[in-house]
Amino acid sequence: MLAEAKMGGVFSLFFCGCIFALALGQFALVYKFGDGGIYSFDILLLVFCLAALSFFIIKRKKIQVTVPGMLLCSFCLIGGISLAFSPIKLSSSELLVAGAYLVRLATYVLFYICLHNLVTAGLLKTGTIEKAVVVSGVFLFIAGIIQLIVFPNLGLISDLYDWDPHKNRMFATFFDPNFLGMYFVICLGISIKRMKRSALASTLLVCTYVFCLAEKEGFPNICFYFGTTSFFSGTKDTNQAYRHHRPK
């Protein structure tokens, strides 16, 4: 039990390292080829998965694959078959890039399966996962504020690295405001999940929604629209139920 507790601490630190590497974005680039590239978080995720699988095999623990995991594995298998037997003639560089993206997707799926089993085995807590993601979001937000002040125009180097010429938009280390906005949606969703339904949570949600409207980001707008409506609808129903059943 003591050894497993130590391994749990190791996996927790390893997971936090993976999330931190992800938050580094383009600064974590290790090797660039064509339209693809290898990042440090790609390597860390793969090592994390191999370490987790090795641990379960050595300890003879059953590895569970959930229904979403099976569907994702099937999708990767179909993607691999379609890439191998594609009627479209691809160049060697195009095959390399497509194969690299498929390997990355398969690594993410394996990462999900490993996380599920680590949480189920009690070696990794969901609170640790949530805190790591939220802290990375705070890091990205601070980095984005600094980027807006120091380097607001990505168009100055877009021709050199084939990036979109975003100007006066927060892109932080991702160099993509849309991708960054989606990551913020995930972080805010986790934050609200961890908060009690209160006036503070309601104010935070509305203010963030208004901020996203100002940013004109389509995906966050949709997410926060449905999040806001469902949140206040649930709160209203709860208040009505309380008034109906409260003691007189």
Short mmCIF file of C-alpha atoms in Angstrom, two decimals:
data_model
loop_
_atom_site.label_atom_id
_atom_site.label_comp_id
_atom_site.label_asym_id
_atom_site.label_seq_id
_atom_site.Cartn_x
_atom_site.Cartn_y
_atom_site.Cartn_z
CA MET A 1 0.00 0.00 0.00
CA LEU A 2 2.85 2.36 0.83
CA ALA A 3 4.50 1.66 -2.52
CA GLU A 4 1.24 2.34 -4.35
CA ALA A 5 0.81 5.58 -2.41
CA LYS A 6 4.26 6.68 -3.55
CA MET A 7 3.43 5.72 -7.11
CA GLY A 8 0.25 7.79 -6.82
CA GLY A 9 2.36 10.80 -5.89
CA VAL A 10 4.67 10.14 -8.81
CA PHE A 11 1.78 9.88 -11.27
CA SER A 12 0.25 13.07 -9.86
CA LEU A 13 3.48 15.01 -10.38
CA PHE A 14 3.92 13.45 -13.80
CA PHE A 15 0.40 14.48 -14.80
CA CYS A 16 0.99 18.05 -13.64
CA GLY A 17 4.18 18.09 -15.71
CA CYS A 18 2.23 16.98 -18.78
CA ILE A 19 -0.34 19.76 -18.31
CA PHE A 20 2.39 22.34 -17.77
CA ALA A 21 4.10 21.22 -20.98
CA LEU A 22 0.76 21.55 -22.77
CA ALA A 23 0.37 25.10 -21.42
CA LEU A 24 3.74 26.03 -22.94
CA GLY A 25 2.11 25.68 -26.35
CA GLN A 26 4.37 26.60 -29.26
CA PHE A 27 7.29 27.12 -26.89
CA ALA A 28 7.28 23.36 -26.26
CA LEU A 29 8.11 22.58 -29.90
CA VAL A 30 10.93 20.04 -30.11
CA TYR A 31 11.06 19.19 -33.81
CA LYS A 32 9.30 20.72 -36.82
CA PHE A 33 8.57 18.87 -40.06
CA GLY A 34 6.33 20.19 -42.83
CA ASP A 35 2.95 21.17 -41.40
CA GLY A 36 3.46 18.99 -38.34
CA GLY A 37 5.74 18.90 -35.36
CA ILE A 38 6.71 17.07 -32.19
CA TYR A 39 6.15 18.85 -28.89
CA SER A 40 7.46 18.07 -25.43
CA PHE A 41 3.95 17.25 -24.22
CA ASP A 42 3.65 14.63 -26.98
CA ILE A 43 6.71 12.89 -25.57
CA LEU A 44 5.62 13.31 -21.95
CA LEU A 45 2.14 11.95 -22.64
CA LEU A 46 3.58 8.90 -24.37
CA VAL A 47 6.02 8.25 -21.51
CA PHE A 48 3.19 8.76 -18.99
CA CYS A 49 1.03 6.19 -20.78
CA LEU A 50 3.86 3.66 -21.04
CA ALA A 51 4.65 4.10 -17.34
CA ALA A 52 1.00 3.67 -16.33
CA LEU A 53 0.53 0.59 -18.53
CA SER A 54 3.76 -0.93 -17.22
CA PHE A 55 2.62 -0.36 -13.65
CA PHE A 56 -0.73 -2.06 -14.24
CA ILE A 57 0.91 -4.99 -16.02
CA ILE A 58 3.53 -5.50 -13.30
CA LYS A 59 0.91 -5.25 -10.55
CA ARG A 60 -1.41 -7.49 -12.59
CA LYS A 61 -4.22 -5.02 -12.36
CA LYS A 62 -7.09 -5.17 -14.80
CA ILE A 63 -7.13 -2.34 -17.33
CA GLN A 64 -10.65 -1.07 -17.88
CA VAL A 65 -11.71 0.47 -21.16
CA THR A 66 -14.93 2.46 -20.98
CA VAL A 67 -17.46 2.74 -23.79
CA PRO A 68 -16.14 6.17 -24.86
CA GLY A 69 -12.65 4.69 -24.80
CA MET A 70 -13.75 1.84 -27.07
CA LEU A 71 -15.38 4.27 -29.47
CA LEU A 72 -12.26 6.43 -29.57
CA CYS A 73 -10.06 3.38 -30.15
CA SER A 74 -12.35 2.29 -32.98
CA PHE A 75 -12.12 5.76 -34.50
CA CYS A 76 -8.31 5.62 -34.40
CA LEU A 77 -8.36 2.14 -35.96
CA ILE A 78 -10.64 3.31 -38.76
CA GLY A 79 -8.42 6.35 -39.26
CA GLY A 80 -5.34 4.15 -39.53
CA ILE A 81 -6.99 1.82 -42.04
CA SER A 82 -8.28 4.72 -44.14
CA LEU A 83 -4.82 6.29 -44.14
CA ALA A 84 -3.10 3.04 -45.12
CA PHE A 85 -5.57 2.16 -47.88
CA SER A 86 -6.59 5.64 -48.97
CA PRO A 87 -7.51 5.96 -52.66
CA ILE A 88 -6.09 9.48 -52.55
CA LYS A 89 -2.44 9.56 -53.51
CA LEU A 90 -0.49 11.39 -50.83
CA SER A 91 3.11 12.45 -50.97
CA SER A 92 5.59 11.10 -48.45
CA SER A 93 5.54 14.38 -46.52
CA GLU A 94 1.73 14.38 -46.42
CA LEU A 95 1.71 10.77 -45.20
CA LEU A 96 4.22 11.70 -42.51
CA VAL A 97 2.11 14.61 -41.27
CA ALA A 98 -1.14 12.62 -41.39
CA GLY A 99 0.48 9.69 -39.60
CA ALA A 100 1.92 12.00 -36.94
CA TYR A 101 -1.50 13.49 -36.21
CA LEU A 102 -3.00 10.00 -36.01
CA VAL A 103 -0.31 8.90 -33.57
CA ARG A 104 -0.96 12.01 -31.48
CA LEU A 105 -4.69 11.28 -31.41
CA ALA A 106 -4.02 7.66 -30.43
CA THR A 107 -1.72 8.89 -27.65
CA TYR A 108 -4.46 11.18 -26.33
CA VAL A 109 -6.93 8.30 -26.34
CA LEU A 110 -4.45 6.09 -24.50
CA PHE A 111 -3.85 8.94 -22.06
CA TYR A 112 -7.59 9.09 -21.36
CA ILE A 113 -7.73 5.34 -20.74
CA CYS A 114 -4.73 5.48 -18.41
CA LEU A 115 -6.17 8.41 -16.47
CA HIS A 116 -9.47 6.58 -16.01
CA ASN A 117 -7.71 3.51 -14.63
CA LEU A 118 -5.42 5.54 -12.38
CA VAL A 119 -8.40 7.39 -10.91
CA THR A 120 -10.33 4.14 -10.49
CA ALA A 121 -7.35 2.54 -8.74
CA GLY A 122 -7.04 5.53 -6.41
CA LEU A 123 -3.59 6.45 -7.70
CA LEU A 124 -4.73 9.79 -9.09
CA LYS A 125 -7.42 12.05 -7.69
CA THR A 126 -9.90 13.94 -9.84
CA GLY A 127 -9.20 16.99 -7.70
CA THR A 128 -5.56 16.89 -8.78
CA ILE A 129 -6.58 16.70 -12.43
CA GLU A 130 -9.02 19.59 -12.10
CA LYS A 131 -6.60 21.80 -10.16
CA ALA A 132 -3.79 21.19 -12.65
CA VAL A 133 -6.00 22.16 -15.59
CA VAL A 134 -7.34 25.28 -13.85
CA VAL A 135 -3.86 26.41 -12.77
CA SER A 136 -2.65 25.97 -16.35
CA GLY A 137 -5.57 28.14 -17.46
CA VAL A 138 -4.54 30.87 -15.01
CA PHE A 139 -0.98 30.63 -16.33
CA LEU A 140 -2.24 31.00 -19.90
CA PHE A 141 -4.42 33.97 -18.94
CA ILE A 142 -1.48 35.78 -17.33
CA ALA A 143 0.72 34.92 -20.30
CA GLY A 144 -2.02 36.23 -22.59
CA ILE A 145 -2.22 39.55 -20.76
CA ILE A 146 1.55 39.95 -21.03
CA GLN A 147 1.40 38.98 -24.71
CA LEU A 148 -1.27 41.61 -25.41
CA ILE A 149 0.98 44.27 -23.92
CA VAL A 150 4.33 43.14 -25.31
CA PHE A 151 3.46 41.40 -28.58
CA PRO A 152 -0.11 42.12 -29.76
CA ASN A 153 0.50 41.51 -33.48
CA LEU A 154 1.24 37.94 -34.55
CA GLY A 155 1.26 39.09 -38.17
CA LEU A 156 4.83 40.32 -37.72
CA ILE A 157 6.11 36.73 -37.76
CA SER A 158 3.19 34.90 -39.39
CA ASP A 159 5.00 34.64 -42.72
CA LEU A 160 8.00 32.98 -41.12
CA TYR A 161 6.07 30.27 -39.29
CA ASP A 162 2.84 30.06 -41.34
CA TRP A 163 0.57 31.27 -38.53
CA ASP A 164 -2.60 33.31 -38.92
CA PRO A 165 -1.90 37.06 -38.63
CA HIS A 166 -3.88 37.70 -35.43
CA LYS A 167 -3.71 41.30 -34.24
CA ASN A 168 -4.77 42.75 -30.88
CA ARG A 169 -6.09 39.35 -29.78
CA MET A 170 -5.03 37.16 -26.88
CA PHE A 171 -3.27 34.03 -28.13
CA ALA A 172 -0.78 33.51 -25.27
CA THR A 173 1.56 30.56 -25.87
CA PHE A 174 -0.88 28.77 -28.21
CA PHE A 175 -0.56 31.44 -30.92
CA ASP A 176 -4.22 30.74 -31.72
CA PRO A 177 -6.99 32.74 -29.99
CA ASN A 178 -9.70 30.23 -30.94
CA PHE A 179 -7.81 27.30 -29.44
CA LEU A 180 -7.02 29.40 -26.38
CA GLY A 181 -10.69 30.34 -26.02
CA MET A 182 -11.74 26.69 -26.08
CA TYR A 183 -9.17 25.89 -23.40
CA PHE A 184 -10.52 28.73 -21.25
CA VAL A 185 -14.02 27.26 -21.65
CA ILE A 186 -12.77 23.95 -20.23
CA CYS A 187 -11.00 25.68 -17.35
CA LEU A 188 -14.00 27.84 -16.49
CA GLY A 189 -16.32 24.85 -16.66
CA ILE A 190 -14.15 22.99 -14.17
CA SER A 191 -13.93 26.07 -11.95
CA ILE A 192 -17.70 26.48 -11.84
CA LYS A 193 -18.12 22.77 -11.15
CA ARG A 194 -15.89 23.15 -8.11
CA MET A 195 -17.73 26.23 -6.89
CA LYS A 196 -21.03 26.24 -5.05
CA ARG A 197 -23.96 27.85 -6.77
CA SER A 198 -23.80 31.30 -5.32
CA ALA A 199 -24.10 34.93 -6.28
CA LEU A 200 -20.34 35.00 -6.85
CA ALA A 201 -20.52 32.07 -9.28
CA SER A 202 -23.44 33.68 -11.11
CA THR A 203 -21.59 36.99 -11.42
CA LEU A 204 -18.42 35.27 -12.62
CA LEU A 205 -20.33 33.34 -15.27
CA VAL A 206 -22.15 36.39 -16.62
CA CYS A 207 -19.01 38.56 -16.65
CA THR A 208 -17.07 35.90 -18.50
CA TYR A 209 -19.89 35.49 -21.01
CA VAL A 210 -19.91 39.24 -21.66
CA PHE A 211 -16.12 39.17 -22.06
CA CYS A 212 -16.40 36.40 -24.65
CA LEU A 213 -19.04 38.39 -26.52
CA ALA A 214 -16.57 41.25 -26.71
CA GLU A 215 -13.90 38.87 -27.99
CA LYS A 216 -16.27 37.66 -30.73
CA GLU A 217 -15.25 34.03 -30.30
CA GLY A 218 -17.98 31.81 -31.72
CA PHE A 219 -17.31 28.61 -29.80
CA PRO A 220 -17.00 30.20 -26.32
CA ASN A 221 -20.10 32.30 -27.05
CA ILE A 222 -22.16 29.19 -27.75
CA CYS A 223 -20.77 27.36 -24.72
CA PHE A 224 -21.37 30.23 -22.34
CA TYR A 225 -24.82 30.90 -23.78
CA PHE A 226 -26.02 27.39 -23.04
CA GLY A 227 -24.06 27.34 -19.80
CA THR A 228 -25.67 30.56 -18.60
CA THR A 229 -29.20 29.59 -19.56
CA SER A 230 -28.95 26.11 -18.06
CA PHE A 231 -27.30 27.49 -14.91
CA PHE A 232 -29.97 30.06 -14.19
CA SER A 233 -32.77 27.71 -15.23
CA GLY A 234 -31.50 25.17 -12.71
CA THR A 235 -31.15 27.83 -10.03
CA LYS A 236 -34.67 29.09 -10.67
CA ASP A 237 -36.14 25.60 -10.48
CA THR A 238 -34.25 24.93 -7.26
CA ASN A 239 -35.51 28.14 -5.66
CA GLN A 240 -39.08 27.41 -6.69
CA ALA A 241 -38.86 23.89 -5.29
CA TYR A 242 -37.49 25.25 -2.03
CA ARG A 243 -40.26 27.82 -1.69
CA HIS A 244 -42.84 25.15 -2.42
CA HIS A 245 -41.53 22.64 0.12
CA ARG A 246 -40.12 24.92 2.80
CA PRO A 247 -41.74 24.58 6.24
CA LYS A 248 -44.37 27.18 7.07
#
